[in-house]
Amino acid sequence: MSITLGIALYFVIWWLTLFTVLPFGVRTQGEAGKVVAGTPESAPVTPRILRTLLINTVVAAFVFVFVWMALENDWLGLKSAMDYDFNTPAETR
């Protein structure tokens, strides 16, 4: 895997895991009983966005390592399909 593909893959995995990590540990204003005027009850009391981003980065790193290992070790069987020569006539294969 090239460095460029690795960075692009990590970027995509990071954004996908962000949406799964965002609701972890969120306490809404409605649950706390302190709804600020002009905000919905589902708004978080304390967003803690830096903590969420750090957790997301760690989770995305684990997922990236798993995907990288799957691609490098050919767990999906993609390398044999990529080695197929489509230019050779069918009768000579």
Short mmCIF file of C-alpha atoms in Angstrom, two decimals:
data_model
loop_
_atom_site.label_atom_id
_atom_site.label_comp_id
_atom_site.label_asym_id
_atom_site.label_seq_id
_atom_site.Cartn_x
_atom_site.Cartn_y
_atom_site.Cartn_z
CA MET A 1 0.00 0.00 0.00
CA SER A 2 1.38 3.39 -0.92
CA ILE A 3 1.68 6.20 1.62
CA THR A 4 -0.91 8.25 -0.28
CA LEU A 5 -3.44 5.42 -0.23
CA GLY A 6 -2.74 4.85 3.46
CA ILE A 7 -3.38 8.50 4.32
CA ALA A 8 -6.56 8.62 2.23
CA LEU A 9 -7.81 5.37 3.78
CA TYR A 10 -7.09 6.62 7.31
CA PHE A 11 -8.89 9.90 6.54
CA VAL A 12 -12.01 8.06 5.36
CA ILE A 13 -11.93 5.66 8.32
CA TRP A 14 -11.44 8.59 10.73
CA TRP A 15 -14.56 10.36 9.43
CA LEU A 16 -16.64 7.17 9.47
CA THR A 17 -15.65 6.33 13.04
CA LEU A 18 -16.32 9.92 14.14
CA PHE A 19 -20.05 9.38 13.65
CA THR A 20 -19.96 6.24 15.80
CA VAL A 21 -17.88 7.85 18.57
CA LEU A 22 -19.80 11.16 18.83
CA PRO A 23 -22.64 9.87 21.04
CA PHE A 24 -20.31 8.15 23.58
CA GLY A 25 -20.86 9.60 27.06
CA VAL A 26 -23.05 12.49 25.95
CA ARG A 27 -25.45 13.83 28.57
CA THR A 28 -28.19 15.96 27.06
CA GLN A 29 -29.66 19.13 28.52
CA GLY A 30 -32.99 17.35 28.75
CA GLU A 31 -31.46 14.56 30.89
CA ALA A 32 -29.73 17.12 33.12
CA GLY A 33 -32.91 19.20 33.48
CA LYS A 34 -31.07 22.41 32.51
CA VAL A 35 -32.31 23.40 29.06
CA VAL A 36 -30.79 26.67 27.92
CA ALA A 37 -33.27 28.96 26.18
CA GLY A 38 -33.02 28.76 22.41
CA THR A 39 -31.41 25.27 22.33
CA PRO A 40 -33.05 21.86 21.87
CA GLU A 41 -33.30 19.41 24.76
CA SER A 42 -31.01 17.04 22.86
CA ALA A 43 -28.07 19.50 22.95
CA PRO A 44 -25.19 18.27 25.11
CA VAL A 45 -24.59 19.83 28.50
CA THR A 46 -20.80 19.74 28.00
CA PRO A 47 -19.65 18.86 24.48
CA ARG A 48 -16.07 17.70 25.40
CA ILE A 49 -15.17 17.75 21.71
CA LEU A 50 -11.39 17.42 22.25
CA ARG A 51 -11.89 14.24 24.29
CA THR A 52 -14.19 12.88 21.58
CA LEU A 53 -11.67 13.65 18.82
CA LEU A 54 -8.86 11.92 20.74
CA ILE A 55 -10.97 8.82 21.35
CA ASN A 56 -11.97 8.83 17.69
CA THR A 57 -8.34 9.04 16.57
CA VAL A 58 -7.42 5.99 18.67
CA VAL A 59 -10.42 3.98 17.46
CA ALA A 60 -9.72 4.95 13.82
CA ALA A 61 -6.08 3.87 14.23
CA PHE A 62 -7.15 0.39 15.39
CA VAL A 63 -9.62 0.08 12.52
CA PHE A 64 -6.99 1.30 10.05
CA VAL A 65 -4.46 -1.29 11.27
CA PHE A 66 -7.06 -4.04 10.84
CA VAL A 67 -7.96 -2.89 7.30
CA TRP A 68 -4.28 -2.49 6.39
CA MET A 69 -3.54 -6.04 7.61
CA ALA A 70 -6.51 -7.37 5.66
CA LEU A 71 -5.26 -5.73 2.47
CA GLU A 72 -1.59 -6.67 2.92
CA ASN A 73 -2.33 -10.29 3.88
CA ASP A 74 -4.95 -10.67 1.12
CA TRP A 75 -7.72 -11.77 3.51
CA LEU A 76 -10.27 -10.61 0.93
CA GLY A 77 -8.65 -12.38 -2.03
CA LEU A 78 -8.11 -9.21 -4.04
CA LYS A 79 -4.51 -9.82 -5.14
CA SER A 80 -5.30 -12.84 -7.31
CA ALA A 81 -8.01 -10.85 -9.09
CA MET A 82 -5.59 -7.96 -9.66
CA ASP A 83 -2.94 -10.31 -11.16
CA TYR A 84 -5.36 -11.56 -13.82
CA ASP A 85 -4.18 -10.79 -17.36
CA PHE A 86 -7.13 -9.56 -19.40
CA ASN A 87 -4.99 -9.07 -22.54
CA THR A 88 -4.35 -12.78 -23.06
CA PRO A 89 -6.88 -14.52 -25.32
CA ALA A 90 -9.16 -17.01 -23.54
CA GLU A 91 -7.97 -20.00 -25.62
CA THR A 92 -4.34 -19.62 -24.48
CA ARG A 93 -5.05 -19.29 -20.75
#
